[in-house]
Short mmCIF file of C-alpha atoms and ligand atoms in Angstrom, two decimals:
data_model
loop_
_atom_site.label_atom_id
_atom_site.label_comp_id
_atom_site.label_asym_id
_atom_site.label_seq_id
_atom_site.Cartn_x
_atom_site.Cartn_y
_atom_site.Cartn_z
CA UNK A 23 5.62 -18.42 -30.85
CA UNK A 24 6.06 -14.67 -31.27
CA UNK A 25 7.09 -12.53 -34.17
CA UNK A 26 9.67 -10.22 -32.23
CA UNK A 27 12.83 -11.78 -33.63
CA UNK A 28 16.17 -11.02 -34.04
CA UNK A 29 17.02 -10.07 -37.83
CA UNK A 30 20.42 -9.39 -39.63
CA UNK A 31 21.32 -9.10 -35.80
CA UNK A 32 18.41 -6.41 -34.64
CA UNK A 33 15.20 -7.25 -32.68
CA UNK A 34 12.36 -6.75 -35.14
CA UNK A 35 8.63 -6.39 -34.63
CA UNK A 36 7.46 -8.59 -37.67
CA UNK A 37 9.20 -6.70 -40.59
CA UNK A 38 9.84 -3.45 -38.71
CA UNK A 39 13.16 -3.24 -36.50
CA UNK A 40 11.97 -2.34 -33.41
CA UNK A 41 14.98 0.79 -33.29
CA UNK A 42 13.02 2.47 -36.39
CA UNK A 43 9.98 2.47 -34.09
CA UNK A 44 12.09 3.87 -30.98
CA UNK A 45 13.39 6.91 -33.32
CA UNK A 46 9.82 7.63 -34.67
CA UNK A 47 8.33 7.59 -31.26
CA UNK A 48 10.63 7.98 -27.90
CA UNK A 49 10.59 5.52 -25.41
CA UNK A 50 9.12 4.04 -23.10
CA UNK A 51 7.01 2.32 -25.46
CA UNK A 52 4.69 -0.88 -25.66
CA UNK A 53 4.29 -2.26 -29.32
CA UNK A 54 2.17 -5.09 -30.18
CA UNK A 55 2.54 -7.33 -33.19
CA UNK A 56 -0.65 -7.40 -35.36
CA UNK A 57 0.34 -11.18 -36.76
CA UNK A 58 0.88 -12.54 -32.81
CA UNK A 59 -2.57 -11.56 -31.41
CA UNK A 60 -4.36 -13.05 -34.27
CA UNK A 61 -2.62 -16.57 -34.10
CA UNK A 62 -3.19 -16.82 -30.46
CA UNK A 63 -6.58 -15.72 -31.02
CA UNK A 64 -7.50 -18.30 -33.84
CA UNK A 65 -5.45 -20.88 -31.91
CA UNK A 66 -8.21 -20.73 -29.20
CA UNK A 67 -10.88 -20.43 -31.87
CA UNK A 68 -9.41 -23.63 -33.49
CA UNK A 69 -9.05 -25.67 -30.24
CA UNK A 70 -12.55 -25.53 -29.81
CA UNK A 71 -13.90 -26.34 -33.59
CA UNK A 72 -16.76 -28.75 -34.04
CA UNK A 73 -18.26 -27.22 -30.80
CA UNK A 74 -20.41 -24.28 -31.00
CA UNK A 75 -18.42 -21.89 -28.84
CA UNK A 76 -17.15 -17.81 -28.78
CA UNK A 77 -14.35 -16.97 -27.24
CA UNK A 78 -14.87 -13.71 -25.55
CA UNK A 79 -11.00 -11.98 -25.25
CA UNK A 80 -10.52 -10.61 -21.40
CA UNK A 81 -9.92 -7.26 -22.36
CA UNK A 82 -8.67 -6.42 -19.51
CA UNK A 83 -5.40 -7.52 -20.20
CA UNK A 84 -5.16 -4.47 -22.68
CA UNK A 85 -7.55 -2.59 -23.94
CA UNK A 86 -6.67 -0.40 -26.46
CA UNK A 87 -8.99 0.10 -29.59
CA UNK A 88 -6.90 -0.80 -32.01
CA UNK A 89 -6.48 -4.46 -30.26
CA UNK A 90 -9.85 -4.88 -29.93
CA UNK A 91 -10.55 -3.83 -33.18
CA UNK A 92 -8.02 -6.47 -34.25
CA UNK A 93 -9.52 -9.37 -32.62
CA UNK A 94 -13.20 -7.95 -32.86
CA UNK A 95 -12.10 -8.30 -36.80
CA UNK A 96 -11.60 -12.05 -36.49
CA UNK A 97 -14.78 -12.89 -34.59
CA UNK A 98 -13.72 -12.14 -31.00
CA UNK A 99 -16.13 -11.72 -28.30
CA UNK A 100 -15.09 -9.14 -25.19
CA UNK A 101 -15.66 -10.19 -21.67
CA UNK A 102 -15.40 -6.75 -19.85
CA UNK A 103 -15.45 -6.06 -15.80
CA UNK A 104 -16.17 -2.69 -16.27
CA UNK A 105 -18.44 0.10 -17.68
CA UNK A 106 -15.75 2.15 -19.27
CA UNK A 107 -14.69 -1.57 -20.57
CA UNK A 108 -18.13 -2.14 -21.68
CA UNK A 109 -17.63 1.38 -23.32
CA UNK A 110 -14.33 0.72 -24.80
CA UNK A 111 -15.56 -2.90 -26.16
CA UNK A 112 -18.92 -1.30 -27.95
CA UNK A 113 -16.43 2.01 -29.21
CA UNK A 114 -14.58 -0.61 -31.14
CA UNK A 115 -17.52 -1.73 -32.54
CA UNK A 116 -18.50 -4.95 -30.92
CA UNK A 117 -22.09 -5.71 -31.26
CA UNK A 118 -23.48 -6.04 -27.36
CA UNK A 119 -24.91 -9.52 -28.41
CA UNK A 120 -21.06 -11.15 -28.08
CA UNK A 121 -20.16 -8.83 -25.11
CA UNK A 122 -19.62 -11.06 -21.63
CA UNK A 123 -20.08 -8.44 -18.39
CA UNK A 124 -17.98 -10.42 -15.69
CA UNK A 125 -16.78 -8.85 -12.25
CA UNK A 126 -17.84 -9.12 -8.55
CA UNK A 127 -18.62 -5.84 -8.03
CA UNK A 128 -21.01 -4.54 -10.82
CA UNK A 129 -22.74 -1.05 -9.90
CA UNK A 130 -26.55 -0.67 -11.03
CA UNK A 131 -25.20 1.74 -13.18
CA UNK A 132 -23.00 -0.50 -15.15
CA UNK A 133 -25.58 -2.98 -15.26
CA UNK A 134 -28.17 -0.10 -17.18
CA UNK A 135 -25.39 0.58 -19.48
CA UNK A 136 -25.06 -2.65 -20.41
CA UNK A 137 -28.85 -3.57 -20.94
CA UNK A 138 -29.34 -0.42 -22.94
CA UNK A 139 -26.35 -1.36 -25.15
CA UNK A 140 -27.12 -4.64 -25.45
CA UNK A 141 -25.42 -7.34 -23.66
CA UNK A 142 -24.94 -11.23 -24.13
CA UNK A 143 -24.95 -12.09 -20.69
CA UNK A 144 -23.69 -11.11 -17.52
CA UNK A 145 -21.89 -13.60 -15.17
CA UNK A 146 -23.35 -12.85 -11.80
CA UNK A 147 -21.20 -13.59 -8.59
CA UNK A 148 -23.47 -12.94 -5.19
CA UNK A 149 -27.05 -13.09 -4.07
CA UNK A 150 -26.94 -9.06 -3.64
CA UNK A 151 -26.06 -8.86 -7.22
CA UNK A 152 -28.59 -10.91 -8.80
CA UNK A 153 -31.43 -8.83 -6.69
CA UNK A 154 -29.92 -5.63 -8.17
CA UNK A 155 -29.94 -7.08 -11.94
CA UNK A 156 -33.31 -8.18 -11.51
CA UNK A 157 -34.10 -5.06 -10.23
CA UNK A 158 -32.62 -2.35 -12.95
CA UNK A 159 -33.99 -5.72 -15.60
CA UNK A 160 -37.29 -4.94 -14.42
CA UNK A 161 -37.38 -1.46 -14.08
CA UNK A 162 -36.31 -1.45 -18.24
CA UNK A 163 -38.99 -4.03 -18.83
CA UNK A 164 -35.75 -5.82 -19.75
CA UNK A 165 -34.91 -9.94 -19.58
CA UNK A 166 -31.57 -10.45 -19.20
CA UNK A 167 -29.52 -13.67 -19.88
CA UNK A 168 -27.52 -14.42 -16.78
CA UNK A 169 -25.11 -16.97 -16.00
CA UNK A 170 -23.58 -17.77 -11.98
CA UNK A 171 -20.48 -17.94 -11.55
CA UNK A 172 -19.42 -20.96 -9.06
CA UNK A 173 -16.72 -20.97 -7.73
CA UNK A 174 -15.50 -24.45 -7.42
CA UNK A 175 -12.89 -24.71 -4.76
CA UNK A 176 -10.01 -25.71 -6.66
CA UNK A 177 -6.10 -24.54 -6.04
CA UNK A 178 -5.33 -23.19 -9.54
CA UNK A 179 -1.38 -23.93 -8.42
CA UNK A 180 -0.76 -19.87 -9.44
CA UNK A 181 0.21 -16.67 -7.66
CA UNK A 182 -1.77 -15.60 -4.87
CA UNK A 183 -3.16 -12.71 -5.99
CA UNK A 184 -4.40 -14.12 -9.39
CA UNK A 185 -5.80 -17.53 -7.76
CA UNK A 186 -9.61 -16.92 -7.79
CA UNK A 187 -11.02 -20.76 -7.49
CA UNK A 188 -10.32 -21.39 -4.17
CA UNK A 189 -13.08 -20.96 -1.50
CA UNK A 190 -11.46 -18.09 0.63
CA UNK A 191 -11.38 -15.67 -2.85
CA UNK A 192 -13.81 -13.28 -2.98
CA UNK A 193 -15.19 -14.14 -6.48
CA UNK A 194 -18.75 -16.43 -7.13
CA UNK A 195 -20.79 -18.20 -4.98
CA UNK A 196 -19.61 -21.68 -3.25
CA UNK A 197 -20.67 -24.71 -5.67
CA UNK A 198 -22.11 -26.37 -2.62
CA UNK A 199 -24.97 -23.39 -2.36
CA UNK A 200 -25.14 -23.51 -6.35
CA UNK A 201 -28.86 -24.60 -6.34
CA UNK A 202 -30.37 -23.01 -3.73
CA UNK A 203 -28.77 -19.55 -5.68
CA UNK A 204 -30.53 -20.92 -8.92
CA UNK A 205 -33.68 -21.83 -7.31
CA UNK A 206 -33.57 -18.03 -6.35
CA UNK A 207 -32.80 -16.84 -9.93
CA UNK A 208 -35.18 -18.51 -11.46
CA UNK A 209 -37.60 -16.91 -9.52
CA UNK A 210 -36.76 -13.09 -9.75
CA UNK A 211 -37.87 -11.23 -12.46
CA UNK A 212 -36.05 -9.55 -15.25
CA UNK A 213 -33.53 -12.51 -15.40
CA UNK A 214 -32.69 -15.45 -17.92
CA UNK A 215 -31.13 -18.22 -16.45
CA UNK A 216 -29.05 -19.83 -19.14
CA UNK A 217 -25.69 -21.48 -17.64
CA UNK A 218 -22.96 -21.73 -15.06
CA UNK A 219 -19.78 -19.59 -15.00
CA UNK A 220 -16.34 -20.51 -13.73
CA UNK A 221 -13.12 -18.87 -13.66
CA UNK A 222 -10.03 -19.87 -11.51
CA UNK A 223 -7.26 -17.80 -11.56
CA UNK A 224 -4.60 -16.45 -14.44
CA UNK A 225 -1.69 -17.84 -15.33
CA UNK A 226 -2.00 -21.37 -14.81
CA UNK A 227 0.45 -23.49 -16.37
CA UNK A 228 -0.87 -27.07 -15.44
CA UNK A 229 -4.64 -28.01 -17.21
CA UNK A 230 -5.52 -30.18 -13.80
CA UNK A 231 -6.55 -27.66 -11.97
CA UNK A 232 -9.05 -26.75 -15.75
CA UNK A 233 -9.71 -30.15 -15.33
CA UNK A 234 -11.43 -30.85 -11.99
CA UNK A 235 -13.44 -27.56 -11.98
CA UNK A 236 -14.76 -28.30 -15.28
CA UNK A 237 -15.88 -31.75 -14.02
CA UNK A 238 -17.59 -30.21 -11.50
CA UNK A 239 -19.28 -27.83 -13.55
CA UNK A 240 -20.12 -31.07 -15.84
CA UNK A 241 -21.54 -32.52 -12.79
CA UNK A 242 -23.67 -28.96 -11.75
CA UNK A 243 -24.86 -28.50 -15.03
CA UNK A 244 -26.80 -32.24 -14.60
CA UNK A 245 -28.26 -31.43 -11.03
CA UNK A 246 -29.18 -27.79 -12.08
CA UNK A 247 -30.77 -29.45 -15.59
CA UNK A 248 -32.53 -32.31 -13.23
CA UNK A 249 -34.03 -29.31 -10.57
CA UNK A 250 -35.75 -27.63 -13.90
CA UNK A 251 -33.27 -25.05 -15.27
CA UNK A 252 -31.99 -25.03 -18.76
CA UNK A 253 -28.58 -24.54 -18.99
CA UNK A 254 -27.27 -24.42 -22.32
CA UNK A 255 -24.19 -22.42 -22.07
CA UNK A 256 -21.10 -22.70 -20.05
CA UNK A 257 -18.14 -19.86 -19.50
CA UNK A 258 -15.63 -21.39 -18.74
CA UNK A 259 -13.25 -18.61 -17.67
CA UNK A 260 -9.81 -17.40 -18.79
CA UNK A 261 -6.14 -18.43 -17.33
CA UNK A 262 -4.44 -20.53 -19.45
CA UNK A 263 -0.63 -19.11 -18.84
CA UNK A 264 2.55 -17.91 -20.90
CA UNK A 265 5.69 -19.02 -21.15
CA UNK A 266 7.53 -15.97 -19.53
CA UNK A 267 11.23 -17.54 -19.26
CA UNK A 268 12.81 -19.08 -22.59
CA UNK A 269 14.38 -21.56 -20.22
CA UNK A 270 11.01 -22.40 -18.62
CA UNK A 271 9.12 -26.27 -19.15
CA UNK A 272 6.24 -24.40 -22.20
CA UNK A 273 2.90 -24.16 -20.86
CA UNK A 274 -0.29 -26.14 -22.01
CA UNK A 275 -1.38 -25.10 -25.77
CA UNK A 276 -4.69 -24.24 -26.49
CA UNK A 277 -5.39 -27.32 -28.60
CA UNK A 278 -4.45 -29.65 -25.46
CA UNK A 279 -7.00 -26.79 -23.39
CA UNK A 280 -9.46 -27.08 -25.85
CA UNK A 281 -9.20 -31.09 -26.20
CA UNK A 282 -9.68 -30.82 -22.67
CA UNK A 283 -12.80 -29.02 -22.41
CA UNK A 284 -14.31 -31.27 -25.04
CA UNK A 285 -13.65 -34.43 -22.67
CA UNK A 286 -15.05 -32.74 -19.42
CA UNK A 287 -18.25 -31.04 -20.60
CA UNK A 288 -18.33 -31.57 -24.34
CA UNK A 289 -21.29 -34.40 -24.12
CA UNK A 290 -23.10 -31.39 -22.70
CA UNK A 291 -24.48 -30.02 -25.64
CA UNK A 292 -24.30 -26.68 -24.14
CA UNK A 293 -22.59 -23.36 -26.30
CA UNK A 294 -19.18 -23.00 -24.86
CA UNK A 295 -17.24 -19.69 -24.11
CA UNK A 296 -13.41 -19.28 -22.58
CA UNK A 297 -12.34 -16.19 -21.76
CA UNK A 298 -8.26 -15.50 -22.42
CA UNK A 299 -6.72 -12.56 -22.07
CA UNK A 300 -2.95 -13.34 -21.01
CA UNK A 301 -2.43 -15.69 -23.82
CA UNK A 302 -3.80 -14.10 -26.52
CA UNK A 303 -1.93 -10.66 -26.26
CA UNK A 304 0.88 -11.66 -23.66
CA UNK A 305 3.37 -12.78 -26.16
CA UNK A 306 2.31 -10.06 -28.32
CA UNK A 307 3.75 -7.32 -26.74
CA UNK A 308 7.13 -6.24 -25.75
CA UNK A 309 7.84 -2.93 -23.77
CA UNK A 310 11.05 -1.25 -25.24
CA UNK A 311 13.14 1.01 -23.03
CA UNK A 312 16.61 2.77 -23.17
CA UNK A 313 19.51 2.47 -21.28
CA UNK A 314 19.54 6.01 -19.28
CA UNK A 315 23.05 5.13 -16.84
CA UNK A 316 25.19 2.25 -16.61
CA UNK A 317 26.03 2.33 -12.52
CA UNK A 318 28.69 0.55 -10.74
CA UNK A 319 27.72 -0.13 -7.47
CA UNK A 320 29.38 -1.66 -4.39
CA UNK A 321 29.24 -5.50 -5.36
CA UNK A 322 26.75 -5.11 -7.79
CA UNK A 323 26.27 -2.95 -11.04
CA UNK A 324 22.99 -1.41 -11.75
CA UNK A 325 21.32 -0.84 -15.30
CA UNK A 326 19.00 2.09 -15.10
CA UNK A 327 16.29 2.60 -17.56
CA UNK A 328 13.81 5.16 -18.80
CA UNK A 329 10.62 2.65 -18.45
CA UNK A 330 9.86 1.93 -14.62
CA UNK A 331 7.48 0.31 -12.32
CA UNK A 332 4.39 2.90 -13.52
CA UNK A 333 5.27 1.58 -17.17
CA UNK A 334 5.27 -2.28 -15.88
CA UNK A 335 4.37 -2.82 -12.67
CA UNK A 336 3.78 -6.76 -12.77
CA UNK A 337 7.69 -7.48 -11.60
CA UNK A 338 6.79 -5.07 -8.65
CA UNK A 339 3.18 -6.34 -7.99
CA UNK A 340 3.19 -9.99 -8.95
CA UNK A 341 7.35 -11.27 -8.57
CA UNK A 342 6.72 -11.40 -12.29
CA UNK A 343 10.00 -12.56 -14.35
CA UNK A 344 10.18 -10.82 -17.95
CA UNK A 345 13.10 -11.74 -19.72
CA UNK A 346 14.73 -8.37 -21.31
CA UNK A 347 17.05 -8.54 -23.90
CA UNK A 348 19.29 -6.27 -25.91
CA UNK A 349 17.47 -4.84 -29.23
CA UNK A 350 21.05 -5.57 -30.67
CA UNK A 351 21.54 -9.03 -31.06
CA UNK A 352 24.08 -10.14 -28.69
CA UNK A 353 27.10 -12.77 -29.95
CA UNK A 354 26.20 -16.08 -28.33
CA UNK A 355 30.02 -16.30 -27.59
CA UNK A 356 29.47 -12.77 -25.28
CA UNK A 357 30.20 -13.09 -21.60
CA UNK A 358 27.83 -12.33 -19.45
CA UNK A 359 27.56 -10.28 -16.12
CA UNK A 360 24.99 -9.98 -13.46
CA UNK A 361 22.77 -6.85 -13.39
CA UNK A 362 20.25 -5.00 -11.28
CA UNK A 363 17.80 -3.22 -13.80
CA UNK A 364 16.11 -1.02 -12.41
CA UNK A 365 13.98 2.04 -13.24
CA UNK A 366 13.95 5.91 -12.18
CA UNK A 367 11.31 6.38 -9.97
CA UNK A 368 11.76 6.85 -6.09
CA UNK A 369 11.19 3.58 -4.79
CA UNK A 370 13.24 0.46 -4.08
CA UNK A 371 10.22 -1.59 -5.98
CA UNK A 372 10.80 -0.48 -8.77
CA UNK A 373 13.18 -3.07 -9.93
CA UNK A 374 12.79 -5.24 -12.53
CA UNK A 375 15.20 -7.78 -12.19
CA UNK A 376 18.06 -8.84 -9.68
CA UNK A 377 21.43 -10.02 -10.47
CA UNK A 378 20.03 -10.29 -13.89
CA UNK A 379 22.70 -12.09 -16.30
CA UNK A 380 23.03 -9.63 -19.63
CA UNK A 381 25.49 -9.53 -22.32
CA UNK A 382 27.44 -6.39 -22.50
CA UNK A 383 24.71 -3.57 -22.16
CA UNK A 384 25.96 0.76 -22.87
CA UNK A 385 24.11 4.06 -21.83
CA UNK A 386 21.92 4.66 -25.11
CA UNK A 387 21.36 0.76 -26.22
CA UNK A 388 17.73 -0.03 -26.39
CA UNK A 389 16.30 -2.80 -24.57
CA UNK A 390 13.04 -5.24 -24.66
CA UNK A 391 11.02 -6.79 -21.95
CA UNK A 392 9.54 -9.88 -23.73
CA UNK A 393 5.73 -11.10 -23.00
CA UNK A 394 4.97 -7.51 -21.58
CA UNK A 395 1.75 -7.49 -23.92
CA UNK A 396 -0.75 -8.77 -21.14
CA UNK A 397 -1.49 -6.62 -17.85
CA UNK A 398 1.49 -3.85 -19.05
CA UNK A 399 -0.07 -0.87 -20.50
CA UNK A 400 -3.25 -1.57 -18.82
CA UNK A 401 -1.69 -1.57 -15.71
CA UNK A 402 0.61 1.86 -16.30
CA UNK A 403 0.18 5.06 -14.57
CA UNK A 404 1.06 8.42 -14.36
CA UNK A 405 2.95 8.14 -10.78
CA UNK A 406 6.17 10.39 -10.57
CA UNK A 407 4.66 12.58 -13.63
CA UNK A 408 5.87 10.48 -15.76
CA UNK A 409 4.42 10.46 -19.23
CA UNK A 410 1.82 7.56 -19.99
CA UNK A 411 3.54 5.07 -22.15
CA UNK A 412 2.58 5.06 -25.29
CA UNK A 413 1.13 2.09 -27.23
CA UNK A 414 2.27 1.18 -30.77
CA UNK A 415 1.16 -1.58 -33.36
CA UNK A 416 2.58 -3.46 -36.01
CA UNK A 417 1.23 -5.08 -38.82
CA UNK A 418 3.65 -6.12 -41.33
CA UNK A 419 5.84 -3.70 -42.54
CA UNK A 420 3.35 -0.75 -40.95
CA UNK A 421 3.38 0.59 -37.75
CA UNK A 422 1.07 3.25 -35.89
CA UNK A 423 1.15 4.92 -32.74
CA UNK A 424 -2.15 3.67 -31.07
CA UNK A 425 -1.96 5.77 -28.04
CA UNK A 426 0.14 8.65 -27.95
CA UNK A 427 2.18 9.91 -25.20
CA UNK A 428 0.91 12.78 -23.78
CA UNK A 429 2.42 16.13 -23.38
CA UNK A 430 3.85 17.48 -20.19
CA UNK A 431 1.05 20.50 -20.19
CA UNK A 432 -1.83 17.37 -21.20
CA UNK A 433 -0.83 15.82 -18.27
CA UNK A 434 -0.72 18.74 -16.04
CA UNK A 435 -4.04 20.84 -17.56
CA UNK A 436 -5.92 17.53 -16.80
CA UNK A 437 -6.02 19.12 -13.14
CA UNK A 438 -8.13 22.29 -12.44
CA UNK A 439 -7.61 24.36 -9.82
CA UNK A 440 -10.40 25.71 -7.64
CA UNK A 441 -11.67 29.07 -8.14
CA UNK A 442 -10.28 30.19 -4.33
CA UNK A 443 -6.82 30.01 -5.51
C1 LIG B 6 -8.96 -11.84 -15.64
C2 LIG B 6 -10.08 -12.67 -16.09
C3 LIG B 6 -9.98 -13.43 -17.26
C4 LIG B 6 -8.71 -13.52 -18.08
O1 LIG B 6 -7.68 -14.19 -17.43
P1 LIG B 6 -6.32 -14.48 -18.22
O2 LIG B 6 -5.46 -15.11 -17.22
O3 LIG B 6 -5.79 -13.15 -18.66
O4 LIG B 6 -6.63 -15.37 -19.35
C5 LIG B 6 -11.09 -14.14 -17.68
N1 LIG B 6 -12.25 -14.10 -16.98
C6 LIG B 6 -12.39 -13.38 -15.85
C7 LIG B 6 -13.67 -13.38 -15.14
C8 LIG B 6 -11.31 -12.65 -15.37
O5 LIG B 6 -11.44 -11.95 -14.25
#
């Protein structure tokens, strides 16, 4: 559930109409609902009540201030992959104690930021990288609390490039070499070894897949407990998907997830953390464009829009399906017609949707990509010269601009030009 719904027959972002937003601030634009992100947060923080647990929001699925200042408000945790994450997540005020530093490619210089800011734990994913943590640990007279993450060998049934759980993906180390790795933890310096990490991919829309890596993390955690080490808390990784279609079979709720994770490792006793990003802002956002041209083409008509693939590139990068609708609600009686919507910039992927069926659609109308929240604005660039896209949020009856486009001359005085020209 969502609160961009049609109202007296326009699309509203809780109790703004999402057209007063377009006037006040152009489009392109992202906006985010204020009321969304904080049920799907607490819906995760409910699922797992009566164990102690934090779940620590993927921010990498958007990142802007005012979201993490949002869920940071309501007890979040950030798992970052970055420094300028781990930057972004401290900014917003996040103490470094529920900050999760996940990634398989960490830079020694990322890993001092982190231990200077204070970190809860990073999830380690090689050999190499747990000799360089132990290494910058040291040299700060530091311990660090470190989780491995395993990876488990498990088809997360998802696209490609999001499945991370099987073992030809480049992320963690093979379960089968988990205690040899640990054995070698345990003995470098500057580490804590306090639990086992696992994360299999984004977007999953079937818990089995949740369900048989968790067992065998259930099953780890005994051996790794019975060769010495205490493990006494478990990550259990993001994923759980979105409904993206109206049409589609719904997704897996968090309560069923969390009910879940309670059967497979909840006789543990160990702290448990879950790391969404997709669900808890996915639904949340909506991307609103206008209607530049209405083109006829041979055998198939063409909407063209002011957003494009820089603005949202998951339809071009992923085969992702948004469903876009008309900010004017549409008579259910309408008929129909098949569309190509595309966007402006010089390429033949960027297209959003083919042979698209939309209700009557004019040059001018204003339209909405639904579940755009998660991996959009993140994921937007500059390509063609065209304008970031700006971020909004709504709360109520308030709304702010949260990033602000920039200006042609921001964009181009960002460049400087060497002193031989
Ligand atoms: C991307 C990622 C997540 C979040 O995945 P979602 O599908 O957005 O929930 C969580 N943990 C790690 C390590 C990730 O890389």
């Amino acid at each position: 559930m969502d609160h961009f719904l049609y109202r007296d027959g326009v699309l509203h972002a809780e109790d703004v109409p999402v057209a007063e937003i377009a006037a006040a601030v152009g489009t392109p634009f992202y906006c985010y609902s204020t009321a969304t992100l904080a049920r799907h947060f607490r819906l995760f923080d409910e699922a797992l009540d009566g164990m102690e647990h934090l779940v620590c929001y993927a921010m990498k699925a958007a990142s802007n201030q005012a979201i993490l200042k949002t869920l940071a408000a309501l007890g979040a945790g950030m798992d970052v992959v970055s420094g300028g994450e781990y930057a972004r997540a401290k900014a917003a005020g996040v103490p470094g104690e529920r900050i999760v530093f996940s990634g398989v490619g960490k830079t020694r210089d990322e890993m001092r930021l982190a231990i200077e800011g204070g970190i809860r734990q990073f999830n380690v994913e090689s050999e190499p990288e747990l000799r360089a943590l132990s290494e910058v640990a040291s040299g700060l007279g530091a311990t660090v609390p470190v989780t491995i993450r395993v990876n488990p060998d498990v088809d997360a049934k998802t696209h490609a490039k999001i499945a991370t759980g099987k073992s030809e993906n480049k992320f963690g180390i093979p379960i089968a070499r988990a205690r040899e790795v640990y054995a070698e933890a345990a003995a470098l310096p500057g580490l804590e070894v306090i639990g086992i990490d696992v994360h299999i991919g984004s977007q999953l829309t079937d818990l089995e897949p949740f369900r048989l890596a968790y067992r065998k993390v259930a099953e780890l955690t005994e051996t790794l407990r019975a060769d010495g080490h205490d493990i006494r808390r478990l990550d259990l990784g993001g994923g759980l998907g979105i409904p993206y279609t109206r049409s589609n079979e719904a997704p897996p709720l968090p309560l069923d997830y969390g009910a879940l994770i309670r059967e497979e490792v909840g006789h543990l006793g160990c702290e448990i953390e879950i790391e969404p990003g997709r669900l808890v802002v996915g639904n949340a956002g909506i991307l609103v464009s206008r209607v530049i041209y209405v083109k006829e083409g041979e055998g198939r008509n063409f909407l063209i829009l002011d957003g494009a693939m820089n603005d949202l590139i998951r339809p071009a990068m992923y085969e992702a399906h948004h469903d876009i609708v008309p900010i004017n609600e549409p008579d259910a009686a309408v008929e129909q017609a098949p569309y190509d919507i595309v966007g402006p910039v010089c390429e033949s992927g960027d297209t959003f949707a083919k042979g698209r069926m939309m209700p009557p659609v004019a040059e001018g109308d204003l339209v909405a990509f639904r579940s755009a929240g998660a991996y959009g604005a993140v994921m937007a660039s500059e390509y063609n010269t065209r304008p970031l896209v700006p971020e909004v949020l709504v709360h109520g009856h308030q709304f702010a601009v949260i990033r602000a486009r920039p200006t042609f001359d921001e964009m181009i005085n960002r460049d400087t030009i060497p002193e031989w020209l």
